[in-house]
Coordinates of N, CA and C in Angstrom, one line a residue:
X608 N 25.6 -18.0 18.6 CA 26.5 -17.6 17.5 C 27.4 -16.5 17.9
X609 N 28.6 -16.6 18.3 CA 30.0 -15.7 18.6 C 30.0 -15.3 17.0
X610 N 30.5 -13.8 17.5 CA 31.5 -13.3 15.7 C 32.1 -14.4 15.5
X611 N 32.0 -14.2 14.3 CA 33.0 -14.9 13.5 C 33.3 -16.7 13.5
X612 N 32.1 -17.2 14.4 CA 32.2 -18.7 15.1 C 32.3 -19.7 13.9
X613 N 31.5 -18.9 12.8 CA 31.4 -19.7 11.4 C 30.7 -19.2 10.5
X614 N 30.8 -19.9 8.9 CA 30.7 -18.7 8.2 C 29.7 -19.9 7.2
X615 N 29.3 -20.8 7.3 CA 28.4 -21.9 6.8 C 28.7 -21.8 5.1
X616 N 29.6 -21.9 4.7 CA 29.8 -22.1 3.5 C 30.2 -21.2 2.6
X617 N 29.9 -19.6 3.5 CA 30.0 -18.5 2.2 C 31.4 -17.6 2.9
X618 N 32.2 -17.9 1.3 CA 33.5 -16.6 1.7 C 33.3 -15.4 2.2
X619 N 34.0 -14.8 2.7 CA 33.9 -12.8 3.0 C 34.3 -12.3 1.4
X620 N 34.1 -11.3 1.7 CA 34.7 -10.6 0.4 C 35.8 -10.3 -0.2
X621 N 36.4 -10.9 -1.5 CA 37.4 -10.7 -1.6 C 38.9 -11.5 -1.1
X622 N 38.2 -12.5 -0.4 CA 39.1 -13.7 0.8 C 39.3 -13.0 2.0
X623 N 38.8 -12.4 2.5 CA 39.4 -11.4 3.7 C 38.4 -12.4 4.8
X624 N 39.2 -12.0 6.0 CA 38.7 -12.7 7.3 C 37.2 -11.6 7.5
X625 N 36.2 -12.5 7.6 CA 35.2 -11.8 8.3 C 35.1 -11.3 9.4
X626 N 35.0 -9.8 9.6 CA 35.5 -9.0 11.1 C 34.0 -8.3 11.5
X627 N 32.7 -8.2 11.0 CA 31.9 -7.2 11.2 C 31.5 -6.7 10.6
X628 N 32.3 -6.2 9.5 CA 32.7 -4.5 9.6 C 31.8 -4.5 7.9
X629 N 31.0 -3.5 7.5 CA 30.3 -3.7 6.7 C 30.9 -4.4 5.6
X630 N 32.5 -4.4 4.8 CA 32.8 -4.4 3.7 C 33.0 -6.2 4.2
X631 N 33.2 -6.5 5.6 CA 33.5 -8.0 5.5 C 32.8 -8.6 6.5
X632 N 31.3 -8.7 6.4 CA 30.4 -9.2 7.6 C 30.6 -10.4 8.0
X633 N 30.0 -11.1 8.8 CA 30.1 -11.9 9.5 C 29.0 -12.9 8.3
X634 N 29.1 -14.1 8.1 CA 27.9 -14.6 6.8 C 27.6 -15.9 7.1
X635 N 26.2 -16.0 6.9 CA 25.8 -17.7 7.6 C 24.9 -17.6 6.3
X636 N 24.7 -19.3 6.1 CA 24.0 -19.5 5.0 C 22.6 -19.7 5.4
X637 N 22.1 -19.9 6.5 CA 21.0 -19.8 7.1 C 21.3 -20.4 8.8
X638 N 19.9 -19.5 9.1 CA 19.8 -20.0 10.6 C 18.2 -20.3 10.6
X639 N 17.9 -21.2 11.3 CA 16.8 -22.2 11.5 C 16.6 -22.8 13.5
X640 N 15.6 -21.5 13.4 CA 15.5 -21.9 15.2 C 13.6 -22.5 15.2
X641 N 13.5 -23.9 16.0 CA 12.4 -23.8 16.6 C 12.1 -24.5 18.1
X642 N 13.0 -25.3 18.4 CA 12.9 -25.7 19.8 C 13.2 -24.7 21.0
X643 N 12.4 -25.1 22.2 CA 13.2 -23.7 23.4 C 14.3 -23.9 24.1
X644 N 15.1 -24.8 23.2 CA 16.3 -24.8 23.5 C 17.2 -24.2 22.3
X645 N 16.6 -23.8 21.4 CA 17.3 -22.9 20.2 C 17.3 -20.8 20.7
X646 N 18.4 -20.9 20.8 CA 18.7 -19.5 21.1 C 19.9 -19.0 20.5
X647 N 19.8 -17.7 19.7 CA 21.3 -17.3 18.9 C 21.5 -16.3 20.0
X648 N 22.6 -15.4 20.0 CA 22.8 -14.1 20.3 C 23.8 -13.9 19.6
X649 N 23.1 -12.5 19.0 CA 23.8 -11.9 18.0 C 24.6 -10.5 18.7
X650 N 25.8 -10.3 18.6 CA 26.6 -9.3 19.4 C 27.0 -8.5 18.1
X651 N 26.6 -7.1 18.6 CA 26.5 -5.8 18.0 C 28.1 -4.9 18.5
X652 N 28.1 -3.8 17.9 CA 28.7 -3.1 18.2 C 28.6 -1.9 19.2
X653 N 29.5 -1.3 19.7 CA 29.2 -0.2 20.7 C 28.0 0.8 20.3
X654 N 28.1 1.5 19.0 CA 27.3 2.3 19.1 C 26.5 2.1 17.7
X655 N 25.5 3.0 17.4 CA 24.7 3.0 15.8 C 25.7 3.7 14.9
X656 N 26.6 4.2 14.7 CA 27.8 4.4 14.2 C 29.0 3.4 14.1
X657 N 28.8 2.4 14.4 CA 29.7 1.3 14.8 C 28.9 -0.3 15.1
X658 N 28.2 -0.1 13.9 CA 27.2 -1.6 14.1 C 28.0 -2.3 14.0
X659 N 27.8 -4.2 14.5 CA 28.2 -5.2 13.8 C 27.6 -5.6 12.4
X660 N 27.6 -6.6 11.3 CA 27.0 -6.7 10.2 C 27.1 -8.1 10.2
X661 N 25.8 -8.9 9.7 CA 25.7 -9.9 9.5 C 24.4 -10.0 8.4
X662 N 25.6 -11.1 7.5 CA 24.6 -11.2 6.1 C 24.2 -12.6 6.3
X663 N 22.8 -13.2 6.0 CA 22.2 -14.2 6.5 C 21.3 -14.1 5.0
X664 N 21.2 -15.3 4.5 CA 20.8 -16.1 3.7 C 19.4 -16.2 3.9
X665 N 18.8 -17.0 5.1 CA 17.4 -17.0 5.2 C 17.6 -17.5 7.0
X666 N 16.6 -16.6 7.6 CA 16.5 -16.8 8.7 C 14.9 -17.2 9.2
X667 N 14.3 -17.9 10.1 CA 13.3 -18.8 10.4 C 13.8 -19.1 12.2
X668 N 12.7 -18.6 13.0 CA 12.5 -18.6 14.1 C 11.1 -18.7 14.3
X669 N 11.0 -19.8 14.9 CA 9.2 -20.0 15.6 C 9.5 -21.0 17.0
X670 N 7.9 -21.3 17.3 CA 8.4 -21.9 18.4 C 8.5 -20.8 19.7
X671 N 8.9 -21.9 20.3 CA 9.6 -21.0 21.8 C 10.9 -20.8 21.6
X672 N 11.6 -20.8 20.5 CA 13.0 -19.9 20.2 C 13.0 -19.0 20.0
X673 N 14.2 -18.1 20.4 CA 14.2 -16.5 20.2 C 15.7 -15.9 20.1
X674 N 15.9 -14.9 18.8 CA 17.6 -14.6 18.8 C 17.2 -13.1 19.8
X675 N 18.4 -12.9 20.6 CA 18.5 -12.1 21.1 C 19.5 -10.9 20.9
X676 N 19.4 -9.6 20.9 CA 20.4 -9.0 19.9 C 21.0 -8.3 21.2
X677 N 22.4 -8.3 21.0 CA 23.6 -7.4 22.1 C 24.0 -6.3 21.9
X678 N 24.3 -5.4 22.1 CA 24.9 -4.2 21.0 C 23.9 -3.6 19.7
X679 N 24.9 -3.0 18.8 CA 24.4 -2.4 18.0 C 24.2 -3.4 16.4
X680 N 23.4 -4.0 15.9 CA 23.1 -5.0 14.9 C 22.9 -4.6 13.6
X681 N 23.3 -4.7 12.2 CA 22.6 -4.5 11.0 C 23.2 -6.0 10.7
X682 N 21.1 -6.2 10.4 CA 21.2 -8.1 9.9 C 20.3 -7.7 8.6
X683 N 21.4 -8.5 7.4 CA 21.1 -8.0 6.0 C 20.3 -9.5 6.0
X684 N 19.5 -9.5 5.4 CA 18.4 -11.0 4.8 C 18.3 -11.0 3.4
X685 N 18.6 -12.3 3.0 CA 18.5 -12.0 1.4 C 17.4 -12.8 0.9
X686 N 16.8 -14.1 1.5 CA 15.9 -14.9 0.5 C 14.7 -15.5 1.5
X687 N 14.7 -15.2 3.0 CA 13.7 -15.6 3.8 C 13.7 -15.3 5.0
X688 N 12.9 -14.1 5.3 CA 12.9 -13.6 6.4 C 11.2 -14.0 7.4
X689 N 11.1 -14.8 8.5 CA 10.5 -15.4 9.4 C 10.4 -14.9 11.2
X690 N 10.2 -14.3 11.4 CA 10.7 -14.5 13.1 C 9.1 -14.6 13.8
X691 N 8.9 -15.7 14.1 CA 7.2 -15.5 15.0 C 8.0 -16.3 16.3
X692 N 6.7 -17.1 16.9 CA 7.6 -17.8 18.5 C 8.0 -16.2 19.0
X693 N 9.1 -16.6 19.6 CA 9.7 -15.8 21.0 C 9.9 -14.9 20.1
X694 N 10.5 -14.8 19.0 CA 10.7 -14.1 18.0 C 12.1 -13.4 18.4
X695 N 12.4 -11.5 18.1 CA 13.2 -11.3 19.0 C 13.2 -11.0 20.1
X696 N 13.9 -11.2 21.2 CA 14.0 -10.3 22.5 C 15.1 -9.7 22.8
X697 N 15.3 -8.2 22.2 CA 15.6 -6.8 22.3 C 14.5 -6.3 23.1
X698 N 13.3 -6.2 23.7 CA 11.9 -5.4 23.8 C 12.5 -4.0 23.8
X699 N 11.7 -3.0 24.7 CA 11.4 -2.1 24.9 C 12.6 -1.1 25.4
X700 N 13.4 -1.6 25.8 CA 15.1 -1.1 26.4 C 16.1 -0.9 25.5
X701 N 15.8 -1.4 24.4 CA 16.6 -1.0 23.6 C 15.7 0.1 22.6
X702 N 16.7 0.6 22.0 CA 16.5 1.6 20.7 C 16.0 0.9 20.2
X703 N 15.2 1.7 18.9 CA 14.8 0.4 17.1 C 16.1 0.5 16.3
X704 N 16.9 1.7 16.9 CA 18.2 1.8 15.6 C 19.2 0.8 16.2
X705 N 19.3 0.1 17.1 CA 20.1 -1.0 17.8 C 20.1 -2.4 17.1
X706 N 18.8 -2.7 16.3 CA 18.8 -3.7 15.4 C 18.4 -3.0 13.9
X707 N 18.8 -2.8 13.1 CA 18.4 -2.7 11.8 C 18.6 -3.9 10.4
X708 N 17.0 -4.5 10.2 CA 16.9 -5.5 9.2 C 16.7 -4.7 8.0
X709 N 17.8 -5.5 6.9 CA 17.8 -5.2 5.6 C 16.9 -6.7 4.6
X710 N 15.5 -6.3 4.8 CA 15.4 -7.9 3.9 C 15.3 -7.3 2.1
X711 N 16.3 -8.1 1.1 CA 16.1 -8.1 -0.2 C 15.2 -8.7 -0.8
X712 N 14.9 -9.8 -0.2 CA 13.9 -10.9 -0.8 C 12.3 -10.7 -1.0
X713 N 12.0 -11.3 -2.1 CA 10.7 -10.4 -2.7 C 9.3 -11.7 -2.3
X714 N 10.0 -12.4 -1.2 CA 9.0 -13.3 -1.1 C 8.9 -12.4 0.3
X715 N 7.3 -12.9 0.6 CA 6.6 -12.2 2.2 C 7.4 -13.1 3.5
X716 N 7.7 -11.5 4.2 CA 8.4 -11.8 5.6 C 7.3 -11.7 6.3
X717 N 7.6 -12.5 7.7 CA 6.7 -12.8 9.0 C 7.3 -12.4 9.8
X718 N 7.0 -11.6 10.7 CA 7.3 -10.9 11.9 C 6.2 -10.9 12.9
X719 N 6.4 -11.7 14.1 CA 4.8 -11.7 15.2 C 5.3 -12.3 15.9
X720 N 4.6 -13.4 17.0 CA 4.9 -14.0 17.6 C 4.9 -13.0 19.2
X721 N 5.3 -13.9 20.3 CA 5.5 -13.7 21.4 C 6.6 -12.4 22.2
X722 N 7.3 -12.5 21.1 CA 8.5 -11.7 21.6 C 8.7 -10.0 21.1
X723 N 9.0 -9.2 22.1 CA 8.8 -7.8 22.4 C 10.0 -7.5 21.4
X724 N 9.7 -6.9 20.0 CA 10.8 -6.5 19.3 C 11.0 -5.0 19.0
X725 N 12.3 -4.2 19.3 CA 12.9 -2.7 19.0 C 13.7 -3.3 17.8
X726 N 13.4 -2.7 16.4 CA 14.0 -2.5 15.4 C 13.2 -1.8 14.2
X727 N 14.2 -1.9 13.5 CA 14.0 -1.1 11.9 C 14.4 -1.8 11.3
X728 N 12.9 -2.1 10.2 CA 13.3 -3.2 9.5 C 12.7 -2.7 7.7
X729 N 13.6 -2.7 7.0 CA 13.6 -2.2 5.6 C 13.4 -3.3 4.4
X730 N 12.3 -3.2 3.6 CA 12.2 -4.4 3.1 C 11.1 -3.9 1.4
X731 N 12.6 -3.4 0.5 CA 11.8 -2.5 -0.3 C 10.8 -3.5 -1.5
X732 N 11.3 -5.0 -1.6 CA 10.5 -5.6 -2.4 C 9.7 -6.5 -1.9
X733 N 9.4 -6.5 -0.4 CA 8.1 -7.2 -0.2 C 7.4 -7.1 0.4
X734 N 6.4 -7.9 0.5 CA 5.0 -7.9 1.8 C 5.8 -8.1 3.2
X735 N 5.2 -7.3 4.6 CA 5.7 -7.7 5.7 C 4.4 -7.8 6.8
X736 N 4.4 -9.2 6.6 CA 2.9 -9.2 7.5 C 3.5 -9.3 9.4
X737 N 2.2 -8.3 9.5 CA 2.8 -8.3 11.5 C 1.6 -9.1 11.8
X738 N 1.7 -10.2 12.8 CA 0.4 -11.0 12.9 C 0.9 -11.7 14.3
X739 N 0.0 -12.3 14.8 CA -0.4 -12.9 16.0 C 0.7 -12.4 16.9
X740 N 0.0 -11.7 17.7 CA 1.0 -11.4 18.9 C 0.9 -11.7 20.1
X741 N -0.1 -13.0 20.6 CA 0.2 -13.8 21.3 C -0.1 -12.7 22.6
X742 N 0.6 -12.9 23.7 CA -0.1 -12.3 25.1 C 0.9 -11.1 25.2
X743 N 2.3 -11.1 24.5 CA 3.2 -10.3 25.1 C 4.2 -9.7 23.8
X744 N 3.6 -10.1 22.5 CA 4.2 -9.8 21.6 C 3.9 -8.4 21.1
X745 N 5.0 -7.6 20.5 CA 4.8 -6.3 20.0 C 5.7 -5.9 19.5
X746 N 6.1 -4.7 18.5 CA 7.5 -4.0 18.2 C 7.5 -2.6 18.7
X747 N 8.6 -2.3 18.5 CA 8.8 -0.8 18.8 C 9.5 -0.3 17.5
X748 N 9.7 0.2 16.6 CA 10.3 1.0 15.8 C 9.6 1.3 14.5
X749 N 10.3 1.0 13.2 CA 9.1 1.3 12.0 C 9.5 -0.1 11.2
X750 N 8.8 -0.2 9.9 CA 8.4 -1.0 8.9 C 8.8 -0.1 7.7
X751 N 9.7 -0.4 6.8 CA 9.6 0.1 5.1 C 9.3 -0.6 4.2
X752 N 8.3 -1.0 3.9 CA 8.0 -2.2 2.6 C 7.5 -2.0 1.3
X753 N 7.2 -3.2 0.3 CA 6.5 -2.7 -0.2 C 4.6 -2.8 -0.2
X754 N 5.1 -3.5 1.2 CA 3.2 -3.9 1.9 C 3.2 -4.2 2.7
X755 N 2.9 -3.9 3.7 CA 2.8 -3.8 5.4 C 1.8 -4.3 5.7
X756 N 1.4 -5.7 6.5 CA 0.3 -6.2 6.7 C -0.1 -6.1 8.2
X757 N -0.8 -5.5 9.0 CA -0.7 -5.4 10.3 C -2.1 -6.6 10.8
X758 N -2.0 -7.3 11.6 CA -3.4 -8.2 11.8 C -3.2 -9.6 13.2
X759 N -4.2 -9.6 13.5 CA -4.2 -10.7 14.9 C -3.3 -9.8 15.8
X760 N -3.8 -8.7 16.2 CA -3.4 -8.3 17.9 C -1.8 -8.2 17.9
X761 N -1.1 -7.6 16.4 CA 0.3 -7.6 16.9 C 0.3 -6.2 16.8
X762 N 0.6 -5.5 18.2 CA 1.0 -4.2 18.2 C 2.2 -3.5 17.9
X763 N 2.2 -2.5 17.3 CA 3.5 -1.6 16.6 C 3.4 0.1 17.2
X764 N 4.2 0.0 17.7 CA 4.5 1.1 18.4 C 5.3 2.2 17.1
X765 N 5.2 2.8 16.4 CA 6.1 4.0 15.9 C 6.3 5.1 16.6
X766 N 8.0 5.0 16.5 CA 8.4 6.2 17.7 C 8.6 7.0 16.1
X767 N 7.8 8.7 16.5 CA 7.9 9.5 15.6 C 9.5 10.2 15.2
X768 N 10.4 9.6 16.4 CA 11.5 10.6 15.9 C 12.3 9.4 15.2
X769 N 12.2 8.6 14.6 CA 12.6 7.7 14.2 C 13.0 8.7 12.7

């Protein structure tokens, strides 16, 4: 997925061309990866002062798929947040402030799988279970929820200057 490649049914705000930029994000009605031939790349901005923004409806990754993030990311989630399989692969070279997830949705997110993920991920109305981490799965950054489930060998790294 390039900026702006498509917008799956939902206007920008206001009718304005979707550029990024927080007031007019980039908007998919969902993304659905599970074959290992499903790969997104999501391209960020130069710095954490200059994210890209992408509002996403419900996102679902398992499998041997994995989105991989470029740059600097804030991915807003409104109604289903999933990522196990490859999950993401950002690992350990990137910052956690280089991806920051905003999930609204008050149903339980899944985060595990295989893939080495750096982010911050904020998710004030629900459960976020971290589970099966497989041989090489882990995160780097923090968790805000309103229930943090940690279990099955998925390691979480908190960097304290976060």
């Amino acid at each position: 997925m390039t900026p702006g490649s498509n917008s799956y049914g939902y206007p920008c705000i206001s009718g304005a061309t979707c550029n990024g930029s927080a007031a007019n994000p980039y908007l998919f009605k969902s993304v659905k990866l599970s074959s290992p031939s499903d790969v997104v790349t999501l391209y960020g901005g130069p710095s954490v002062d200059q994210p890209v923004y992408y509002d996403i409806d419900s996102i679902t990754d398992s499998g041997q798929s994995y989105i991989a993030i470029n740059g600097y990311v804030v991915l807003n989630v409104n109604s289903t947040l999933s990522l196990t399989g490859q999950g993401v692969l950002n690992g350990i070279t990137q910052k956690p402030e280089a991806l920051q997830i905003n999930y609204v949705g008050t149903s339980a997110a899944s985060i595990g799988g295989n893939g080495g993920m750096s982010a911050l991920i904020t998710a004030p109305n629900a459960e976020v279970d971290l589970s099966g981490g497989g041989s090489q799965g882990y995160m780097i950054g923090s968790v805000q929820a309103k229930v943090v489930s940690d279990q099955g060998g998925y390691p979480v790294h908190y960097d304290v200057q976060l």
